[in-house]
Amino acid sequence: ARDAGLKLLRQHALLAGEAIPAGANGIAVDDPATGEIIGHIPDLGVAETERAIQAAHDAFPDWSRSDPHKRAAFLREWARLIDENTEGLGALMALENGKPFEEAKGEVTYANGFIKWFAGEAERILGETHDSPLGHVILTFREAVGPCALITPWNFPAAMLTRKLGPAFAAGCTAVVKPASQTPFTAIALAELAYQAGLPKGALSVITGDAATIGGVLTASPLIRKLSFTGSTPVGRKLAEQSAPTLKRVSMELGGAAPLMVFEDADLDLAVAETIKGKFRNSGQTCVCPNRVYVHASVAEKYATKLAAEVAKIPVGPAFEDGVKVGPLIEDKAIAKVEDHLSRVQASGGKVLTGGSRHALGGRFFQPTVTLGGDDTLFRHEETFGPLIPVFPFETEEECLTKANDSEFGLASYLFTRDLDRALRIGRRIEAGMIGVNTGLISTAVAPFGGVKQSGYGREGSTHGIEEYVDIKQVTLALK
Ligand code: ADP
């Protein structure tokens, strides 16, 4: 499988469809499981970013005015090629990101879901007609916003890109992509497939190099009309600020500190199983991973014991080992953060029920860990982004909700109860863009994904995803 991934690895960026090789001063990309260098990408800067922007600008008029059914056909062809290359793309992603190969293939399928969904959406970008009180007829059109800058993170190297490119291309936008330097190869491989599927030259560039430099050029450019960013809140805030002088449309998918709430009437086996599914996706490195678990005091011990027993069985290892469910973290500082969070919850009285230290495999591997008790404050404000589940007992629904909402973040949340009244009562009062009731999995191409508060704004996926890439134009017709 590893070889199928290496076959798709291209050590170049793509400027308007042309390859720019890494050369001698390339940036090294490593396999997080071993620290071994798997390849290099070019360190591009101001000049190349400007050329990519110009190309996106030049390609925009034709592409945005093209028949939406043709764009849908292109998206379907791209999706077909991705399906055909699921194994290779999954392996490439597993190599650069470290996630288990099976999970990586799952991400390719999930990522492709956005392209398939938005192929359909391209065909139904609708307008309205309305009679005006002035005696006119008003027509509305949804038109592509313009060339887009898309900046994506390393935790979902494929899906975070397709959930932006799918609607962008469906709407008729062109794009300049800046993938994360830890995981650029999946993005480059996907872009090559897009060109194979018939994307016009210039409609897509993938520029690699120093993030702040490239981000600076993209945000400053008046030719870029829209920025979509997925990443950390501090960087998102900075990019929004940089986008203000040119008044770009902006969507931001930022950090979270998701609460997971388990009530006394919950199916505890289900809650345990779903906590694990939600938490250990990408080894705990997703912005929707439960960051803190609140359990009613009457069942806290029982839930935490069951959870620890299951977590202790989770196979940890490198991506291509059979049966592995949790891989290494992306970089050394990610391990240091998990250690820091663990030591702080322990210092406040939290007891380790399983795990509790680096994994015997060494490097960037950490043991899946469960703690019970201690102070939850840290976890309201900081994402652990690793395989640690801190469990905190609560006494009343109100207390639980207050703690859940006492965070600057508001992305995902989870709730386990058999009481439909309670599910809706809390679902309506929780300050988050998404809530999973009796499930730890809330992401699919057909569900609106996004946050409130400092988790950002805008929605990706679903029928709403296209709105981020279109402007409404009204045409008022004076009819005789
Ligand atoms: P993470 O903690 O997930 O790495 P970041 O917000 O640092 O989150 O990174 C998300 C994406 O933003 C990556 O592609 C990264 O290279 C890019 N990035 C980081 N800093 C900047 C910046 N100053 N300007 C533009 N992009 C940036």
Coordinates of N, CA, C and O and ligand atoms in Angstrom, one line a residue, residues 150-155 178-182 209-216 218-219 227 229-236 238-239 242 254 330-331 333 383 385, ligand 1:
L150 N -7.5 29.6 -0.6 CA -8.0 28.5 0.3 C -6.8 28.0 1.1 O -5.8 27.5 0.5
I151 N -6.8 28.2 2.4 CA -5.7 27.8 3.3 C -6.2 26.6 4.2 O -7.2 26.8 4.9
T152 N -5.5 25.5 4.1 CA -5.9 24.3 4.7 C -4.9 23.7 5.7 O -3.7 23.9 5.6
P153 N -5.4 23.0 6.7 CA -4.6 22.4 7.8 C -4.1 21.0 7.4 O -4.5 20.4 6.4
W154 N -3.3 20.4 8.3 CA -2.7 19.1 8.1 C -3.6 17.9 8.6 O -3.3 16.8 8.3
N155 N -4.6 18.2 9.4 CA -5.3 17.1 10.1 C -6.2 16.3 9.1 O -6.4 15.1 9.3
K178 N -3.2 27.0 -0.4 CA -1.9 26.9 0.4 C -2.2 25.8 1.4 O -2.9 26.0 2.4
P179 N -1.7 24.6 1.1 CA -1.9 23.5 2.0 C -0.9 23.6 3.2 O 0.1 24.4 3.1
A180 N -1.1 22.9 4.2 CA -0.2 22.9 5.4 C 1.1 22.2 4.9 O 1.1 21.3 4.2
S181 N 2.2 22.8 5.4 CA 3.5 22.3 5.0 C 3.8 20.9 5.5 O 4.7 20.2 5.0
Q182 N 3.1 20.4 6.5 CA 3.3 19.1 7.0 C 2.7 18.0 6.1 O 3.1 16.9 6.1
G209 N 5.2 26.7 0.7 CA 6.3 27.6 1.2 C 5.9 28.2 2.5 O 5.0 27.7 3.2
D210 N 6.5 29.3 2.9 CA 6.3 29.9 4.2 C 4.9 30.4 4.3 O 4.4 31.3 3.4
A211 N 4.1 30.0 5.3 CA 2.7 30.3 5.4 C 2.4 31.8 5.5 O 1.5 32.3 4.9
A212 N 3.2 32.4 6.4 CA 2.9 33.8 6.6 C 3.2 34.7 5.4 O 2.4 35.6 5.1
T213 N 4.2 34.3 4.6 CA 4.5 35.1 3.4 C 3.4 34.9 2.4 O 2.8 35.9 1.8
I214 N 3.1 33.6 2.1 CA 2.0 33.3 1.1 C 0.7 33.9 1.6 O 0.0 34.5 0.8
G215 N 0.4 33.7 2.8 CA -0.9 34.2 3.4 C -1.0 35.7 3.3 O -2.0 36.3 3.0
G216 N 0.2 36.3 3.5 CA 0.2 37.8 3.4 C -0.1 38.3 2.0 O -0.9 39.2 1.8
L218 N -1.7 36.6 -0.4 CA -3.1 36.2 -0.8 C -4.1 37.1 -0.1 O -5.1 37.6 -0.8
T219 N -3.9 37.5 1.1 CA -4.9 38.3 1.8 C -4.8 39.8 1.3 O -5.8 40.5 1.2
L227 N -11.6 34.5 1.0 CA -10.7 33.7 1.7 C -11.4 32.6 2.5 O -12.4 33.0 3.3
F229 N -10.5 29.7 5.3 CA -9.4 29.2 6.1 C -9.9 28.1 7.1 O -11.0 28.3 7.7
T230 N -9.2 27.1 7.2 CA -9.4 26.1 8.3 C -8.1 26.0 9.1 O -7.0 25.7 8.4
G231 N -8.1 26.2 10.3 CA -6.9 26.2 11.1 C -7.1 26.7 12.5 O -8.3 26.7 13.0
S232 N -6.1 27.2 13.1 CA -6.2 27.7 14.5 C -6.8 29.1 14.6 O -6.8 29.9 13.7
T233 N -7.4 29.3 15.8 CA -8.1 30.6 16.0 C -7.1 31.8 15.9 O -7.4 32.8 15.2
P234 N -5.9 31.8 16.5 CA -5.0 32.9 16.3 C -4.7 33.2 14.9 O -4.7 34.4 14.5
V235 N -4.4 32.2 14.1 CA -4.1 32.5 12.7 C -5.3 32.9 11.9 O -5.2 33.9 11.1
G236 N -6.5 32.4 12.2 CA -7.7 32.8 11.6 C -8.0 34.3 11.8 O -8.3 35.0 10.9
K238 N -5.8 36.6 12.5 CA -4.9 37.4 11.8 C -5.2 37.5 10.3 O -5.2 38.6 9.7
L239 N -5.7 36.4 9.8 CA -6.0 36.4 8.3 C -7.3 37.2 8.1 O -7.4 37.9 7.1
Q242 N -6.1 40.7 8.1 CA -5.4 41.0 6.9 C -6.3 41.2 5.7 O -6.0 41.8 4.6
L254 N -12.4 27.4 12.7 CA -11.3 27.5 13.6 C -11.3 26.5 14.7 O -12.0 25.4 14.6
I330 N 1.2 14.7 15.0 CA 1.8 15.2 13.8 C 3.3 15.7 14.0 O 4.1 15.6 13.2
E331 N 3.6 16.3 15.2 CA 4.9 16.8 15.5 C 5.3 16.7 16.9 O 4.4 16.5 17.8
K333 N 6.0 18.9 19.2 CA 5.3 19.9 20.1 C 3.9 19.5 20.4 O 3.3 19.9 21.5
E383 N -7.5 23.5 23.3 CA -7.7 22.2 22.7 C -6.5 21.3 23.0 O -5.4 21.7 22.7
F385 N -5.8 18.4 21.4 CA -5.4 17.9 20.1 C -4.5 16.7 20.2 O -3.4 16.6 19.6
Ligands
ADP1 P1 -2.4 24.1 13.1 O1 -2.2 24.3 14.5 O2 -3.5 23.2 12.7 O3 -1.1 23.9 12.3 P2 -2.5 26.7 11.9 O4 -3.5 27.7 12.0 O5 -1.1 27.0 12.4 O6 -3.0 25.4 12.6 O7 -2.3 26.2 10.4 C1 -3.4 26.0 9.5 C2 -2.9 26.5 8.1 O8 -2.6 27.9 8.2 C3 -1.7 25.8 7.6 O9 -1.8 25.7 6.2 C4 -0.6 26.8 7.9 O10 0.5 26.7 7.1 C5 -1.3 28.1 7.7 N1 -0.8 29.3 8.4 C6 -0.1 29.3 9.6 N2 0.2 30.6 9.9 C7 -0.2 31.3 8.8 C8 -0.1 32.8 8.5 N3 0.4 33.6 9.4 N4 -0.7 33.2 7.4 C9 -1.3 32.3 6.5 N5 -1.4 31.0 6.8 C10 -0.9 30.5 7.9

